[in-house]
Amino acid sequence: MASILPLTPANITEAAKALKAGELVAFPTETVYGLGADATNDRAVAAIYAAKGRPQFNPLIVHVPDTEAARHLVDLQPVTERLAGRFWPGALSLVAPRRTGSGLSLLVSAGLDTVAIRVPAPEGARSLLRAAGIPVAAPSANVSGRISPTTAQHVAIELGDHVAIILDGGPCAIGLESTVVDSTSVPPTLLRGGGVTTEEIELFLGLSLMIAGNDDDAPKSPGMLTSHYAPDRLLRMNVVKASPGEALLGFGPAPDATINLSVTGNLNEAAANLFASLRLLDALPWTGIAVMPIPETGLGRAINDRLRRAAAPRG
Ligand code: TXA
Ligand code: MG
């Protein structure tokens, strides 16, 4: 069973040692908790897939402490450099061509010639990456297809048996995964909406991103299978009044809400509360989860994306 350790310098050193020894370490980022392993070690990376029950065709995001470290692993073309300069450290993963001699395990890219890479924002995460001195592959620390973890306890419940150490940095500030942008296309392609909004990226680049199609047979971002983030309970979106027995997940003023994502209708607050609220409701004997309408702007787009996948027919 994993030890849950507070994010202190001594525990960061301990966790960095475990990573270098090929063990799995869960750690907090500003988006969600990651299930980390040495990205240059085939066995360690294979252990991530095994622990999550993740399909082998779904590649992993590599985490580095700064842009310089990223340049050793992938070719950062001009547009990628611009995006990295503006949004790193932060909730943006950039897909770029893998460098020959990067040393990364081929399992990280699941057969693609690109790698998704990001520099997480919290100082704790970056000091772990600096102390380890290796690129760290880290998907969200949940069982494949389930709700992403935003606390150390979420990780312990689902993956505690598979992980050496869980660093506990409290709840994640953003609460939704990073935005994934493929910068090898012109214009760049949005593969997954997330913590950095599409609007911010488009405003900064002065262009519209291509949006990846949602094709389960040939997914551009292989992780974006339709059913995902799935609670056990069936979920319905855009509901104003729950049916008898159904929990109501509120947004904005809602006296009848079982839990409210944000009483004031604040999308940042709603994103931060989303996954923990779904987990809470899922643990109780409701017949289903009804979610009130959430505006399709800013972080609302990423929230609705996750809810659509949670509501999708299970395959
Ligand atoms: O916020 C996050 O991104 C978290 C934290 C831990 O950093 N990580 C995360 O990883 O959400 P994961 O594995 O749950 O999602 C990674 C997504 C998947 O949709 C995957 O298919 C996509 O990134 N991806 C990874 N490498 C890719 C590549 N080379 N080309 C296209 N998509 C890629
Ligand atoms: Mg995930």
PDB file of N, CA and C in Angstrom, residues 168-255:
ATOM      1  N   ASP A 168       1.113  14.311  -1.226  1.00  0.00           N
ATOM      2  CA  ASP A 168      -0.156  14.997  -0.970  1.00  0.00           C
ATOM      3  C   ASP A 168       0.061  16.505  -0.948  1.00  0.00           C
ATOM      4  N   GLY A 169      -0.434  17.183  -1.969  1.00  0.00           N
ATOM      5  CA  GLY A 169      -0.332  18.644  -2.025  1.00  0.00           C
ATOM      6  C   GLY A 169      -1.698  19.291  -1.886  1.00  0.00           C
ATOM      7  N   GLY A 170      -2.666  18.557  -1.332  1.00  0.00           N
ATOM      8  CA  GLY A 170      -4.018  19.119  -1.198  1.00  0.00           C
ATOM      9  C   GLY A 170      -4.750  19.084  -2.534  1.00  0.00           C
ATOM     10  N   PRO A 171      -5.959  19.675  -2.564  1.00  0.00           N
ATOM     11  CA  PRO A 171      -6.756  19.646  -3.789  1.00  0.00           C
ATOM     12  C   PRO A 171      -6.089  20.435  -4.927  1.00  0.00           C
ATOM     13  N   CYS A 172      -6.268  19.964  -6.152  1.00  0.00           N
ATOM     14  CA  CYS A 172      -5.662  20.633  -7.315  1.00  0.00           C
ATOM     15  C   CYS A 172      -6.380  21.958  -7.597  1.00  0.00           C
ATOM     16  N   ALA A 173      -5.599  22.983  -7.944  1.00  0.00           N
ATOM     17  CA  ALA A 173      -6.157  24.332  -8.103  1.00  0.00           C
ATOM     18  C   ALA A 173      -7.118  24.428  -9.286  1.00  0.00           C
ATOM     19  N   ILE A 174      -6.793  23.799 -10.407  1.00  0.00           N
ATOM     20  CA  ILE A 174      -7.661  23.915 -11.593  1.00  0.00           C
ATOM     21  C   ILE A 174      -8.698  22.795 -11.599  1.00  0.00           C
ATOM     22  N   GLY A 175      -8.267  21.555 -11.408  1.00  0.00           N
ATOM     23  CA  GLY A 175      -9.236  20.465 -11.274  1.00  0.00           C
ATOM     24  C   GLY A 175      -9.655  19.811 -12.578  1.00  0.00           C
ATOM     25  N   LEU A 176      -9.205  20.319 -13.716  1.00  0.00           N
ATOM     26  CA  LEU A 176      -9.428  19.673 -15.016  1.00  0.00           C
ATOM     27  C   LEU A 176      -8.067  19.438 -15.637  1.00  0.00           C
ATOM     28  N   GLU A 177      -7.954  18.401 -16.479  1.00  0.00           N
ATOM     29  CA  GLU A 177      -6.667  18.095 -17.092  1.00  0.00           C
ATOM     30  C   GLU A 177      -6.184  19.235 -17.993  1.00  0.00           C
ATOM     31  N   SER A 178      -4.909  19.101 -18.386  1.00  0.00           N
ATOM     32  CA  SER A 178      -4.320  20.115 -19.261  1.00  0.00           C
ATOM     33  C   SER A 178      -4.999  20.088 -20.635  1.00  0.00           C
ATOM     34  N   THR A 179      -4.939  21.226 -21.293  1.00  0.00           N
ATOM     35  CA  THR A 179      -5.333  21.348 -22.694  1.00  0.00           C
ATOM     36  C   THR A 179      -4.238  20.682 -23.524  1.00  0.00           C
ATOM     37  N   VAL A 180      -4.621  19.876 -24.516  1.00  0.00           N
ATOM     38  CA  VAL A 180      -3.612  19.226 -25.369  1.00  0.00           C
ATOM     39  C   VAL A 180      -3.700  19.825 -26.771  1.00  0.00           C
ATOM     40  N   VAL A 181      -2.585  20.403 -27.230  1.00  0.00           N
ATOM     41  CA  VAL A 181      -2.531  21.024 -28.556  1.00  0.00           C
ATOM     42  C   VAL A 181      -1.441  20.349 -29.376  1.00  0.00           C
ATOM     43  N   ASP A 182      -1.809  19.896 -30.571  1.00  0.00           N
ATOM     44  CA  ASP A 182      -0.837  19.325 -31.502  1.00  0.00           C
ATOM     45  C   ASP A 182      -0.292  20.470 -32.355  1.00  0.00           C
ATOM     46  N   SER A 183       0.971  20.801 -32.119  1.00  0.00           N
ATOM     47  CA  SER A 183       1.539  21.967 -32.805  1.00  0.00           C
ATOM     48  C   SER A 183       2.282  21.554 -34.068  1.00  0.00           C
ATOM     49  N   THR A 184       2.101  20.289 -34.508  1.00  0.00           N
ATOM     50  CA  THR A 184       2.752  19.878 -35.755  1.00  0.00           C
ATOM     51  C   THR A 184       1.856  20.194 -36.962  1.00  0.00           C
ATOM     52  N   SER A 185       0.582  20.518 -36.730  1.00  0.00           N
ATOM     53  CA  SER A 185      -0.292  20.870 -37.856  1.00  0.00           C
ATOM     54  C   SER A 185      -0.318  22.384 -38.014  1.00  0.00           C
ATOM     55  N   VAL A 186      -0.711  22.855 -39.204  1.00  0.00           N
ATOM     56  CA  VAL A 186      -0.881  24.291 -39.438  1.00  0.00           C
ATOM     57  C   VAL A 186      -2.321  24.520 -39.853  1.00  0.00           C
ATOM     58  N   PRO A 187      -3.123  25.279 -39.089  1.00  0.00           N
ATOM     59  CA  PRO A 187      -2.813  25.760 -37.743  1.00  0.00           C
ATOM     60  C   PRO A 187      -2.763  24.600 -36.746  1.00  0.00           C
ATOM     61  N   PRO A 188      -2.268  24.851 -35.542  1.00  0.00           N
ATOM     62  CA  PRO A 188      -2.238  23.802 -34.519  1.00  0.00           C
ATOM     63  C   PRO A 188      -3.636  23.244 -34.249  1.00  0.00           C
ATOM     64  N   THR A 189      -3.693  22.001 -33.779  1.00  0.00           N
ATOM     65  CA  THR A 189      -4.976  21.321 -33.550  1.00  0.00           C
ATOM     66  C   THR A 189      -5.247  21.153 -32.059  1.00  0.00           C
ATOM     67  N   LEU A 190      -6.445  21.515 -31.646  1.00  0.00           N
ATOM     68  CA  LEU A 190      -6.868  21.259 -30.271  1.00  0.00           C
ATOM     69  C   LEU A 190      -7.273  19.798 -30.159  1.00  0.00           C
ATOM     70  N   LEU A 191      -6.518  19.017 -29.360  1.00  0.00           N
ATOM     71  CA  LEU A 191      -6.838  17.599 -29.194  1.00  0.00           C
ATOM     72  C   LEU A 191      -7.706  17.369 -27.971  1.00  0.00           C
ATOM     73  N   ARG A 192      -7.539  18.202 -26.951  1.00  0.00           N
ATOM     74  CA  ARG A 192      -8.359  18.069 -25.740  1.00  0.00           C
ATOM     75  C   ARG A 192      -8.470  19.438 -25.098  1.00  0.00           C
ATOM     76  N   GLY A 193      -9.694  19.888 -24.870  1.00  0.00           N
ATOM     77  CA  GLY A 193      -9.896  21.128 -24.121  1.00  0.00           C
ATOM     78  C   GLY A 193      -9.496  20.885 -22.679  1.00  0.00           C
ATOM     79  N   GLY A 194      -9.023  21.909 -21.969  1.00  0.00           N
ATOM     80  CA  GLY A 194      -8.602  21.703 -20.585  1.00  0.00           C
ATOM     81  C   GLY A 194      -8.346  23.015 -19.884  1.00  0.00           C
ATOM     82  N   GLY A 195      -7.402  22.972 -18.959  1.00  0.00           N
ATOM     83  CA  GLY A 195      -7.168  24.080 -18.030  1.00  0.00           C
ATOM     84  C   GLY A 195      -6.827  25.423 -18.655  1.00  0.00           C
ATOM     85  N   VAL A 196      -6.176  25.433 -19.817  1.00  0.00           N
ATOM     86  CA  VAL A 196      -5.966  26.695 -20.545  1.00  0.00           C
ATOM     87  C   VAL A 196      -7.065  26.764 -21.591  1.00  0.00           C
ATOM     88  N   THR A 197      -7.836  27.847 -21.610  1.00  0.00           N
ATOM     89  CA  THR A 197      -9.010  27.854 -22.485  1.00  0.00           C
ATOM     90  C   THR A 197      -8.610  28.033 -23.949  1.00  0.00           C
ATOM     91  N   THR A 198      -9.442  27.500 -24.836  1.00  0.00           N
ATOM     92  CA  THR A 198      -9.242  27.642 -26.278  1.00  0.00           C
ATOM     93  C   THR A 198      -9.187  29.123 -26.641  1.00  0.00           C
ATOM     94  N   GLU A 199     -10.065  29.915 -26.024  1.00  0.00           N
ATOM     95  CA  GLU A 199     -10.114  31.346 -26.316  1.00  0.00           C
ATOM     96  C   GLU A 199      -8.760  32.013 -26.047  1.00  0.00           C
ATOM     97  N   GLU A 200      -8.138  31.670 -24.883  1.00  0.00           N
ATOM     98  CA  GLU A 200      -6.841  32.268 -24.543  1.00  0.00           C
ATOM     99  C   GLU A 200      -5.791  31.941 -25.595  1.00  0.00           C
ATOM    100  N   ILE A 201      -5.772  30.680 -26.032  1.00  0.00           N
ATOM    101  CA  ILE A 201      -4.760  30.240 -27.005  1.00  0.00           C
ATOM    102  C   ILE A 201      -4.998  30.928 -28.342  1.00  0.00           C
ATOM    103  N   GLU A 202      -6.259  30.976 -28.770  1.00  0.00           N
ATOM    104  CA  GLU A 202      -6.567  31.571 -30.073  1.00  0.00           C
ATOM    105  C   GLU A 202      -6.289  33.065 -30.073  1.00  0.00           C
ATOM    106  N   LEU A 203      -6.583  33.708 -28.958  1.00  0.00           N
ATOM    107  CA  LEU A 203      -6.327  35.147 -28.857  1.00  0.00           C
ATOM    108  C   LEU A 203      -4.829  35.409 -28.929  1.00  0.00           C
ATOM    109  N   PHE A 204      -4.065  34.580 -28.229  1.00  0.00           N
ATOM    110  CA  PHE A 204      -2.612  34.759 -28.203  1.00  0.00           C
ATOM    111  C   PHE A 204      -1.996  34.515 -29.577  1.00  0.00           C
ATOM    112  N   LEU A 205      -2.436  33.444 -30.270  1.00  0.00           N
ATOM    113  CA  LEU A 205      -1.842  33.124 -31.585  1.00  0.00           C
ATOM    114  C   LEU A 205      -2.446  33.973 -32.700  1.00  0.00           C
ATOM    115  N   GLY A 206      -3.615  34.562 -32.444  1.00  0.00           N
ATOM    116  CA  GLY A 206      -4.291  35.344 -33.473  1.00  0.00           C
ATOM    117  C   GLY A 206      -4.842  34.478 -34.587  1.00  0.00           C
ATOM    118  N   LEU A 207      -5.213  33.242 -34.262  1.00  0.00           N
ATOM    119  CA  LEU A 207      -5.821  32.359 -35.268  1.00  0.00           C
ATOM    120  C   LEU A 207      -6.738  31.357 -34.588  1.00  0.00           C
ATOM    121  N   SER A 208      -7.541  30.672 -35.404  1.00  0.00           N
ATOM    122  CA  SER A 208      -8.424  29.637 -34.872  1.00  0.00           C
ATOM    123  C   SER A 208      -7.704  28.300 -34.909  1.00  0.00           C
ATOM    124  N   LEU A 209      -7.801  27.547 -33.840  1.00  0.00           N
ATOM    125  CA  LEU A 209      -7.220  26.207 -33.813  1.00  0.00           C
ATOM    126  C   LEU A 209      -8.096  25.270 -34.623  1.00  0.00           C
ATOM    127  N   MET A 210      -7.482  24.255 -35.227  1.00  0.00           N
ATOM    128  CA  MET A 210      -8.297  23.180 -35.781  1.00  0.00           C
ATOM    129  C   MET A 210      -8.809  22.372 -34.591  1.00  0.00           C
ATOM    130  N   ILE A 211      -9.983  21.805 -34.728  1.00  0.00           N
ATOM    131  CA  ILE A 211     -10.532  20.992 -33.640  1.00  0.00           C
ATOM    132  C   ILE A 211     -10.505  19.537 -34.099  1.00  0.00           C
ATOM    133  N   ALA A 212      -9.884  18.667 -33.297  1.00  0.00           N
ATOM    134  CA  ALA A 212      -9.785  17.258 -33.683  1.00  0.00           C
ATOM    135  C   ALA A 212     -11.171  16.639 -33.718  1.00  0.00           C
ATOM    136  N   GLY A 213     -11.418  15.813 -34.722  1.00  0.00           N
ATOM    137  CA  GLY A 213     -12.693  15.118 -34.832  1.00  0.00           C
ATOM    138  C   GLY A 213     -12.847  14.135 -33.696  1.00  0.00           C
ATOM    139  N   ASN A 214     -14.062  13.719 -33.474  1.00  0.00           N
ATOM    140  CA  ASN A 214     -14.326  12.836 -32.349  1.00  0.00           C
ATOM    141  C   ASN A 214     -14.604  11.440 -32.882  1.00  0.00           C
ATOM    142  N   ASP A 215     -13.578  10.822 -33.445  1.00  0.00           N
ATOM    143  CA  ASP A 215     -13.750   9.551 -34.138  1.00  0.00           C
ATOM    144  C   ASP A 215     -13.122   8.438 -33.309  1.00  0.00           C
ATOM    145  N   ASP A 216     -13.968   7.622 -32.698  1.00  0.00           N
ATOM    146  CA  ASP A 216     -13.456   6.585 -31.797  1.00  0.00           C
ATOM    147  C   ASP A 216     -12.623   5.529 -32.520  1.00  0.00           C
ATOM    148  N   ASP A 217     -12.854   5.365 -33.853  1.00  0.00           N
ATOM    149  CA  ASP A 217     -12.107   4.331 -34.566  1.00  0.00           C
ATOM    150  C   ASP A 217     -10.690   4.794 -34.867  1.00  0.00           C
ATOM    151  N   ALA A 218     -10.501   6.071 -35.085  1.00  0.00           N
ATOM    152  CA  ALA A 218      -9.167   6.583 -35.377  1.00  0.00           C
ATOM    153  C   ALA A 218      -8.959   7.884 -34.605  1.00  0.00           C
ATOM    154  N   PRO A 219      -8.933   7.782 -33.273  1.00  0.00           N
ATOM    155  CA  PRO A 219      -8.847   9.015 -32.494  1.00  0.00           C
ATOM    156  C   PRO A 219      -7.505   9.710 -32.734  1.00  0.00           C
ATOM    157  N   LYS A 220      -7.547  11.029 -32.958  1.00  0.00           N
ATOM    158  CA  LYS A 220      -6.304  11.797 -33.159  1.00  0.00           C
ATOM    159  C   LYS A 220      -5.549  11.883 -31.862  1.00  0.00           C
ATOM    160  N   SER A 221      -6.266  12.129 -30.790  1.00  0.00           N
ATOM    161  CA  SER A 221      -5.670  12.025 -29.472  1.00  0.00           C
ATOM    162  C   SER A 221      -6.249  10.739 -28.912  1.00  0.00           C
ATOM    163  N   PRO A 222      -5.441   9.701 -28.886  1.00  0.00           N
ATOM    164  CA  PRO A 222      -6.028   8.380 -28.666  1.00  0.00           C
ATOM    165  C   PRO A 222      -6.760   8.252 -27.336  1.00  0.00           C
ATOM    166  N   GLY A 223      -6.520   9.174 -26.403  1.00  0.00           N
ATOM    167  CA  GLY A 223      -7.203   9.068 -25.123  1.00  0.00           C
ATOM    168  C   GLY A 223      -8.624   9.562 -25.156  1.00  0.00           C
ATOM    169  N   MET A 224      -9.015  10.185 -26.259  1.00  0.00           N
ATOM    170  CA  MET A 224     -10.304  10.835 -26.263  1.00  0.00           C
ATOM    171  C   MET A 224     -11.410   9.909 -26.755  1.00  0.00           C
ATOM    172  N   LEU A 225     -11.455   8.729 -26.198  1.00  0.00           N
ATOM    173  CA  LEU A 225     -12.567   7.834 -26.476  1.00  0.00           C
ATOM    174  C   LEU A 225     -13.829   8.453 -25.906  1.00  0.00           C
ATOM    175  N   THR A 226     -14.971   8.133 -26.513  1.00  0.00           N
ATOM    176  CA  THR A 226     -16.167   8.864 -26.127  1.00  0.00           C
ATOM    177  C   THR A 226     -16.534   8.648 -24.664  1.00  0.00           C
ATOM    178  N   SER A 227     -16.624   7.402 -24.207  1.00  0.00           N
ATOM    179  CA  SER A 227     -16.969   7.201 -22.801  1.00  0.00           C
ATOM    180  C   SER A 227     -15.720   7.291 -21.940  1.00  0.00           C
ATOM    181  N   HIS A 228     -15.740   8.171 -20.972  1.00  0.00           N
ATOM    182  CA  HIS A 228     -14.566   8.445 -20.152  1.00  0.00           C
ATOM    183  C   HIS A 228     -15.069   9.215 -18.947  1.00  0.00           C
ATOM    184  N   TYR A 229     -14.220   9.386 -17.946  1.00  0.00           N
ATOM    185  CA  TYR A 229     -14.629  10.164 -16.770  1.00  0.00           C
ATOM    186  C   TYR A 229     -15.923   9.611 -16.201  1.00  0.00           C
ATOM    187  N   ALA A 230     -16.109   8.289 -16.328  1.00  0.00           N
ATOM    188  CA  ALA A 230     -17.433   7.751 -16.088  1.00  0.00           C
ATOM    189  C   ALA A 230     -17.664   7.368 -14.637  1.00  0.00           C
ATOM    190  N   PRO A 231     -18.647   8.018 -13.979  1.00  0.00           N
ATOM    191  CA  PRO A 231     -19.096   7.538 -12.675  1.00  0.00           C
ATOM    192  C   PRO A 231     -19.907   6.261 -12.876  1.00  0.00           C
ATOM    193  N   ASP A 232     -20.192   5.528 -11.796  1.00  0.00           N
ATOM    194  CA  ASP A 232     -21.044   4.344 -11.919  1.00  0.00           C
ATOM    195  C   ASP A 232     -22.472   4.749 -12.268  1.00  0.00           C
ATOM    196  N   ARG A 233     -22.925   5.858 -11.640  1.00  0.00           N
ATOM    197  CA  ARG A 233     -24.297   6.317 -11.882  1.00  0.00           C
ATOM    198  C   ARG A 233     -24.422   6.878 -13.285  1.00  0.00           C
ATOM    199  N   LEU A 234     -25.609   6.723 -13.893  1.00  0.00           N
ATOM    200  CA  LEU A 234     -25.840   7.354 -15.189  1.00  0.00           C
ATOM    201  C   LEU A 234     -25.931   8.856 -14.996  1.00  0.00           C
ATOM    202  N   LEU A 235     -25.458   9.591 -15.969  1.00  0.00           N
ATOM    203  CA  LEU A 235     -25.397  11.041 -15.837  1.00  0.00           C
ATOM    204  C   LEU A 235     -26.163  11.696 -16.983  1.00  0.00           C
ATOM    205  N   ARG A 236     -26.946  12.736 -16.640  1.00  0.00           N
ATOM    206  CA  ARG A 236     -27.672  13.514 -17.656  1.00  0.00           C
ATOM    207  C   ARG A 236     -27.231  14.959 -17.549  1.00  0.00           C
ATOM    208  N   MET A 237     -27.117  15.630 -18.705  1.00  0.00           N
ATOM    209  CA  MET A 237     -26.678  17.032 -18.695  1.00  0.00           C
ATOM    210  C   MET A 237     -27.841  17.977 -18.967  1.00  0.00           C
ATOM    211  N   ASN A 238     -27.602  19.265 -18.711  1.00  0.00           N
ATOM    212  CA  ASN A 238     -28.553  20.333 -19.032  1.00  0.00           C
ATOM    213  C   ASN A 238     -29.934  20.096 -18.423  1.00  0.00           C
ATOM    214  N   VAL A 239     -29.936  19.669 -17.171  1.00  0.00           N
ATOM    215  CA  VAL A 239     -31.190  19.357 -16.485  1.00  0.00           C
ATOM    216  C   VAL A 239     -31.510  20.507 -15.528  1.00  0.00           C
ATOM    217  N   VAL A 240     -32.766  20.959 -15.505  1.00  0.00           N
ATOM    218  CA  VAL A 240     -33.121  21.986 -14.529  1.00  0.00           C
ATOM    219  C   VAL A 240     -33.811  21.401 -13.312  1.00  0.00           C
ATOM    220  N   LYS A 241     -34.507  20.280 -13.526  1.00  0.00           N
ATOM    221  CA  LYS A 241     -35.179  19.642 -12.394  1.00  0.00           C
ATOM    222  C   LYS A 241     -34.877  18.147 -12.415  1.00  0.00           C
ATOM    223  N   ALA A 242     -34.311  17.663 -11.312  1.00  0.00           N
ATOM    224  CA  ALA A 242     -33.948  16.245 -11.255  1.00  0.00           C
ATOM    225  C   ALA A 242     -35.205  15.374 -11.144  1.00  0.00           C
ATOM    226  N   SER A 243     -35.130  14.146 -11.608  1.00  0.00           N
ATOM    227  CA  SER A 243     -36.220  13.174 -11.422  1.00  0.00           C
ATOM    228  C   SER A 243     -36.145  12.621 -10.007  1.00  0.00           C
ATOM    229  N   PRO A 244     -37.229  12.012  -9.508  1.00  0.00           N
ATOM    230  CA  PRO A 244     -37.171  11.444  -8.155  1.00  0.00           C
ATOM    231  C   PRO A 244     -36.022  10.445  -8.039  1.00  0.00           C
ATOM    232  N   GLY A 245     -35.254  10.535  -6.987  1.00  0.00           N
ATOM    233  CA  GLY A 245     -34.154   9.599  -6.771  1.00  0.00           C
ATOM    234  C   GLY A 245     -32.838  10.038  -7.384  1.00  0.00           C
ATOM    235  N   GLU A 246     -32.906  11.041  -8.268  1.00  0.00           N
ATOM    236  CA  GLU A 246     -31.692  11.524  -8.929  1.00  0.00           C
ATOM    237  C   GLU A 246     -31.050  12.637  -8.107  1.00  0.00           C
ATOM    238  N   ALA A 247     -29.730  12.650  -8.067  1.00  0.00           N
ATOM    239  CA  ALA A 247     -29.032  13.775  -7.435  1.00  0.00           C
ATOM    240  C   ALA A 247     -28.965  14.927  -8.430  1.00  0.00           C
ATOM    241  N   LEU A 248     -29.030  16.172  -7.919  1.00  0.00           N
ATOM    242  CA  LEU A 248     -28.902  17.331  -8.801  1.00  0.00           C
ATOM    243  C   LEU A 248     -27.573  18.025  -8.519  1.00  0.00           C
ATOM    244  N   LEU A 249     -26.706  18.052  -9.528  1.00  0.00           N
ATOM    245  CA  LEU A 249     -25.428  18.754  -9.417  1.00  0.00           C
ATOM    246  C   LEU A 249     -25.649  20.161  -9.959  1.00  0.00           C
ATOM    247  N   GLY A 250     -25.605  21.128  -9.056  1.00  0.00           N
ATOM    248  CA  GLY A 250     -26.007  22.487  -9.400  1.00  0.00           C
ATOM    249  C   GLY A 250     -24.894  23.332  -9.992  1.00  0.00           C
ATOM    250  N   PHE A 251     -25.312  24.394 -10.683  1.00  0.00           N
ATOM    251  CA  PHE A 251     -24.392  25.438 -11.127  1.00  0.00           C
ATOM    252  C   PHE A 251     -25.171  26.737 -11.106  1.00  0.00           C
ATOM    253  N   GLY A 252     -24.705  27.712 -10.332  1.00  0.00           N
ATOM    254  CA  GLY A 252     -25.480  28.940 -10.150  1.00  0.00           C
ATOM    255  C   GLY A 252     -26.525  28.719  -9.069  1.00  0.00           C
ATOM    256  N   PRO A 253     -27.365  29.756  -8.825  1.00  0.00           N
ATOM    257  CA  PRO A 253     -28.355  29.638  -7.754  1.00  0.00           C
ATOM    258  C   PRO A 253     -29.250  28.421  -7.984  1.00  0.00           C
ATOM    259  N   ALA A 254     -29.352  27.543  -6.992  1.00  0.00           N
ATOM    260  CA  ALA A 254     -30.143  26.317  -7.164  1.00  0.00           C
ATOM    261  C   ALA A 254     -30.464  25.738  -5.806  1.00  0.00           C
ATOM    262  N   PRO A 255     -31.590  26.173  -5.221  1.00  0.00           N
ATOM    263  CA  PRO A 255     -31.941  25.716  -3.877  1.00  0.00           C
ATOM    264  C   PRO A 255     -32.106  24.196  -3.799  1.00  0.00           C
TER     265      PRO A 255
END
